[in-house]
mmCIF file of C-alpha atoms in Angstrom:
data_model
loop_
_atom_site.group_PDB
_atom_site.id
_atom_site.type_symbol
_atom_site.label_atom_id
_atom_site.label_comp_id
_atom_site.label_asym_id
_atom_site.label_seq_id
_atom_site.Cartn_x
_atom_site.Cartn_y
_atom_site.Cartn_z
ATOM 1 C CA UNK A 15 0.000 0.000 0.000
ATOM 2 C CA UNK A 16 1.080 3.602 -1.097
ATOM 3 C CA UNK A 17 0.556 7.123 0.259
ATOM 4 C CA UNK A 18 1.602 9.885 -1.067
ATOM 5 C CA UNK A 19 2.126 13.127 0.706
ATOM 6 C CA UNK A 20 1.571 15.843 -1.760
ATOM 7 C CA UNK A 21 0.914 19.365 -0.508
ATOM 8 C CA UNK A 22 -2.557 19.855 -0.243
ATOM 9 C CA UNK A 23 -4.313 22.248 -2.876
ATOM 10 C CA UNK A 24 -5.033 25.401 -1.164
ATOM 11 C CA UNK A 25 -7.528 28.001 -2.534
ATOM 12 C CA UNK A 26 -5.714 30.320 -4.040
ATOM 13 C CA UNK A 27 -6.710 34.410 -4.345
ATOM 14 C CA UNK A 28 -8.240 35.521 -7.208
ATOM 15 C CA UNK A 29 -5.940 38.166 -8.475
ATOM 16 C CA UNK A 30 -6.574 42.127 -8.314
ATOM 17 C CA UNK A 31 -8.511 43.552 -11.522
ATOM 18 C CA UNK A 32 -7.195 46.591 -10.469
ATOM 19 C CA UNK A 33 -4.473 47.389 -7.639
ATOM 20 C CA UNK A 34 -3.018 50.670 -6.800
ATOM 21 C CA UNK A 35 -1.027 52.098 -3.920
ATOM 22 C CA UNK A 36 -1.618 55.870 -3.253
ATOM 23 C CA UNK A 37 1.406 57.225 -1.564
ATOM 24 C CA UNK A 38 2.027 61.137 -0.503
ATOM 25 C CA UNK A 39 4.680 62.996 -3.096
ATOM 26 C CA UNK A 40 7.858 63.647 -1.057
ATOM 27 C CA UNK A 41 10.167 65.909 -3.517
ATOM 28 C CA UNK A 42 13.917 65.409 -0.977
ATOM 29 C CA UNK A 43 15.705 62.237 -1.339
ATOM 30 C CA UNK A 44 17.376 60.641 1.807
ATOM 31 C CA UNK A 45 20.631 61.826 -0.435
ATOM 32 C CA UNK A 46 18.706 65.073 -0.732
ATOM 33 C CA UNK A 47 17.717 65.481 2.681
ATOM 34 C CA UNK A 48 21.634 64.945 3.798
ATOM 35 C CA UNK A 49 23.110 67.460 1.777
ATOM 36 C CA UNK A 50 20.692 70.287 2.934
ATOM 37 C CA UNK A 51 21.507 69.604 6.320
ATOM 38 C CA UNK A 52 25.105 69.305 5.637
ATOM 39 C CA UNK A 53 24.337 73.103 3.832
ATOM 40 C CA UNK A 54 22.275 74.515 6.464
ATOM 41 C CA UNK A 55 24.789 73.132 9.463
ATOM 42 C CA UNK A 56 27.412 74.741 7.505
ATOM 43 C CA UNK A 57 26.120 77.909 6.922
ATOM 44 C CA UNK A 58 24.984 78.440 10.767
ATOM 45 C CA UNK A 59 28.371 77.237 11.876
ATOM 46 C CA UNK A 60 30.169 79.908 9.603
ATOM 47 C CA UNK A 61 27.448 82.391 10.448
ATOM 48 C CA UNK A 62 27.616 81.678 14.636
ATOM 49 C CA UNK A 63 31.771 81.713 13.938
ATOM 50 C CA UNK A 64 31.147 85.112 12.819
ATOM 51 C CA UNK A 65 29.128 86.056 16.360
ATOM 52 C CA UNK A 66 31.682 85.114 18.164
ATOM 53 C CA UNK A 67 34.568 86.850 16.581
ATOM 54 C CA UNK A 68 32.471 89.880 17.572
ATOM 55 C CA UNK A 69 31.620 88.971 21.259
ATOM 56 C CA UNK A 70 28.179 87.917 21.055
ATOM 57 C CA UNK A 71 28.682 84.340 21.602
ATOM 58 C CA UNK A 72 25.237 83.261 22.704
ATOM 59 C CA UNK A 73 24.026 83.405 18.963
ATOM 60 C CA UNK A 74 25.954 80.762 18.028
ATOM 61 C CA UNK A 75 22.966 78.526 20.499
ATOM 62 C CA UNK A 76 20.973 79.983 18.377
ATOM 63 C CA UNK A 77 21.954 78.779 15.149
ATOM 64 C CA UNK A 78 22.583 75.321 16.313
ATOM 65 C CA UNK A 79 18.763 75.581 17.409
ATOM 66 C CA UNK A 80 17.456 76.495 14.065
ATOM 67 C CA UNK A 81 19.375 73.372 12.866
ATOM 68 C CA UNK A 82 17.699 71.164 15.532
ATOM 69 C CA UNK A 83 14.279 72.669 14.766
ATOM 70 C CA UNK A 84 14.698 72.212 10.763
ATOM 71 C CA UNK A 85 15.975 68.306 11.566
ATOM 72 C CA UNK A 86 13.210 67.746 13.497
ATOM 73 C CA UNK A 87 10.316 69.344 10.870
ATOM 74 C CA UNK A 88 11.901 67.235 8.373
ATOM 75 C CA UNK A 89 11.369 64.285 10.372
ATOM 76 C CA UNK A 90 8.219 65.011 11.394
ATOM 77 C CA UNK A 91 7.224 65.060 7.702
ATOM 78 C CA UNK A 92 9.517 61.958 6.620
ATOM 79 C CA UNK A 93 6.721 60.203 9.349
ATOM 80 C CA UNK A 94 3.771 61.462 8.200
ATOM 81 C CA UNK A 95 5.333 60.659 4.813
ATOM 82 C CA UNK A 96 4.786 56.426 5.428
ATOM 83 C CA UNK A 97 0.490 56.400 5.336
ATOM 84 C CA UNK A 98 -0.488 55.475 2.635
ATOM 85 C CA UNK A 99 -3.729 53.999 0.960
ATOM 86 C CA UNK A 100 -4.184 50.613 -0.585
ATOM 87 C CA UNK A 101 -7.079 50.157 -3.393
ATOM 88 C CA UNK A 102 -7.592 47.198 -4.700
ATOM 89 C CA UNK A 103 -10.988 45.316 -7.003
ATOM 90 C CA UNK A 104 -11.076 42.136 -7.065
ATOM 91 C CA UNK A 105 -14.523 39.935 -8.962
ATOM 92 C CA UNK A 106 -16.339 40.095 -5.596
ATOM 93 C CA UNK A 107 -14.872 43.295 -3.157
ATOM 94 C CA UNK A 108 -13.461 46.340 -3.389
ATOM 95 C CA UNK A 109 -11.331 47.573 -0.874
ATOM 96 C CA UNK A 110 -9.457 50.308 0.434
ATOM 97 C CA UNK A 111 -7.297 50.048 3.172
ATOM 98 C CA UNK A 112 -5.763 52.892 5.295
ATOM 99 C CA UNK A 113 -2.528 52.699 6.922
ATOM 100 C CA UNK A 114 -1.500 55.316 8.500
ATOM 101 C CA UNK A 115 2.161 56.946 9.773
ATOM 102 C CA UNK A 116 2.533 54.651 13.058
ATOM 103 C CA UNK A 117 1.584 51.407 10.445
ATOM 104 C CA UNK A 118 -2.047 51.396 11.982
ATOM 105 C CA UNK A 119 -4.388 49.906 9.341
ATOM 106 C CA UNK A 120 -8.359 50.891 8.696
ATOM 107 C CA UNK A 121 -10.149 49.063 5.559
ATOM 108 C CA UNK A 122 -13.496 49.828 4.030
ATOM 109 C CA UNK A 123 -14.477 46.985 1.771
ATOM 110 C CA UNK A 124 -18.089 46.875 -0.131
ATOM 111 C CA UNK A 125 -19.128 44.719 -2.889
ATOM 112 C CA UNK A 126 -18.108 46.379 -6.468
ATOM 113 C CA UNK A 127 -21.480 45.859 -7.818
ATOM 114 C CA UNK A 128 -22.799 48.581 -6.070
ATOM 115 C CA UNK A 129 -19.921 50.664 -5.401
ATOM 116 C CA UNK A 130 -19.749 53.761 -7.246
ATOM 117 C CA UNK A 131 -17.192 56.386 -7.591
ATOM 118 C CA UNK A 132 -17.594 60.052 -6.571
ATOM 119 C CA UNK A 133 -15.023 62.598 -7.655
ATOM 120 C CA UNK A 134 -16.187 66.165 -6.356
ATOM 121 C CA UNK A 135 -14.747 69.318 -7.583
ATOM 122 C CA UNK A 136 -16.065 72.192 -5.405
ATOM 123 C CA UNK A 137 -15.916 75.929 -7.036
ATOM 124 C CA UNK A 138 -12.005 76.482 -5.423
ATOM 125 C CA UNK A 139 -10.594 73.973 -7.501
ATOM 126 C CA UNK A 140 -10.668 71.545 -4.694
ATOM 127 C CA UNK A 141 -11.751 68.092 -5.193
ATOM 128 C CA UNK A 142 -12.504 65.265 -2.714
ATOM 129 C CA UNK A 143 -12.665 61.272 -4.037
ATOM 130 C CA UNK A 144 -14.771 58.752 -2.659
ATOM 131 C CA UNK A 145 -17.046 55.208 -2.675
ATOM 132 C CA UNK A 146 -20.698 55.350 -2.640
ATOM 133 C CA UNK A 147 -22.036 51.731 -1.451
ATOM 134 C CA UNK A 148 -24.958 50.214 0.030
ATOM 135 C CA UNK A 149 -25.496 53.229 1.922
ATOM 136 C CA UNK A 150 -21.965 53.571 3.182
ATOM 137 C CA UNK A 151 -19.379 56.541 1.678
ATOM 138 C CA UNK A 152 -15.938 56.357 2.254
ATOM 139 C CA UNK A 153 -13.376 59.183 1.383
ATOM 140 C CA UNK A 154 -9.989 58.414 0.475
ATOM 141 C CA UNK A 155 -7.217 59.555 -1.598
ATOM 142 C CA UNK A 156 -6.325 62.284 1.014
ATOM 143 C CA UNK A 157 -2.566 61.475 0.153
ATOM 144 C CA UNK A 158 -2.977 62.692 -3.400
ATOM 145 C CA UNK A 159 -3.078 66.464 -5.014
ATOM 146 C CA UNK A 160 -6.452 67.697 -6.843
ATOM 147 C CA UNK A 161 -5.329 66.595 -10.187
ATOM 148 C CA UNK A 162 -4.656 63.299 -9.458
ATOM 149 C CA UNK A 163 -8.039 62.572 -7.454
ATOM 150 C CA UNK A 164 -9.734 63.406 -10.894
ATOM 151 C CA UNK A 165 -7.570 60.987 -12.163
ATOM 152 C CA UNK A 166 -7.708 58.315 -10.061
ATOM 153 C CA UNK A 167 -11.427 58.258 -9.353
ATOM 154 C CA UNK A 168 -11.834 58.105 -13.238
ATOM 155 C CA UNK A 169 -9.361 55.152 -13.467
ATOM 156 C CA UNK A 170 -10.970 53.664 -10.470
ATOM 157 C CA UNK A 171 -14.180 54.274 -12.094
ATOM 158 C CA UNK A 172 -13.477 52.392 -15.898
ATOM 159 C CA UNK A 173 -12.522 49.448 -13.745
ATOM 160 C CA UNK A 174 -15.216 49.407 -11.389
ATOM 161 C CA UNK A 175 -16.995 49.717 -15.233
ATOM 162 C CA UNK A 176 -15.184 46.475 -16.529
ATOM 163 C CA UNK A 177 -15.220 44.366 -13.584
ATOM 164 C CA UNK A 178 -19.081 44.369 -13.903
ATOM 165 C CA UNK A 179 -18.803 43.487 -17.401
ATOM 166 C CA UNK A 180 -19.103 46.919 -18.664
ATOM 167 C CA UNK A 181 -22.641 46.857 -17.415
ATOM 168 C CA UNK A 182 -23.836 50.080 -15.832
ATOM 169 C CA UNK A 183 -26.066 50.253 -12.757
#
């Protein structure tokens, strides 16, 4: 008598019809971010060097604060720089998960049958993206500028169109 020991067929995921990751624009490289510190330390050593020479030493603590406080903003942002926002339409969901700077994750998920996408573009300029479904709305696509939540909610919306078949509700 044989048995065989194969691995055992696992369902697998039906793969995205559509998958994007919606990340904030950050302009500074790491590289970037090194060399204008290395510039601004610089220049506010030179500069307190200069205070000195003349007697008023104490301005030199000030220079070395404005460093601190300019290394610190740029963390700040670097942090707030990691959320980012997950969309992704599968056959049967739609979902868009949330994570945010500290890596703490929210997801709204709704059947794409109903879901519909609203792209609102108020008098300013201003627009604001989000899903309509079932009774629930969910905004999202606070990382990205004006322009591209036009964009993106028409992409998202020609999908959401082809997934059902090209069928509209």
């Amino acid at each position: 008598m044989t048995q065989s020991a194969g691995p055992i067929a696992a369902a697998t995921p039906e793969p995205p019809l559509f998958q994007a990751m919606l990340t904030p624009h950050r302009s500074l490289s790491p590289r970037g971010f090194l060399l204008l510190m290395a510039a601004v330390s610089l220049i506010s050593f030179v500069s307190g060097l200069v205070f000195v020479a003349m007697g008023a030493w104490p301005v030199m603590g000030f220079f070395g604060l404005d460093v601190a406080i300019i290394y610190v903003a740029f963390r700040v942002n670097y942090r707030a720089g990691r959320a980012h926002e997950l969309v992704e339409l599968t056959r049967d969901r739609l979902s868009v998960t949330h994570v945010g700077p500290t890596g703490r994750r929210s997801t709204f998920t709704c059947n794409p049958y109903w879901a519909r996408v609203e792209v609102r573009t108020g008098p300013d300029g201003r627009s604001d993206l989000a899903i309509q479904a079932q009774g629930q709305v969910h905004r999202f696509g606070h990382v990205l500028n004006h322009e591209e939540r036009r964009e993106f909610g028409e992409a998202l919306r020609l999908a959401l169109f082809e997934s059902k078949g090209g069928v509209r509700i």
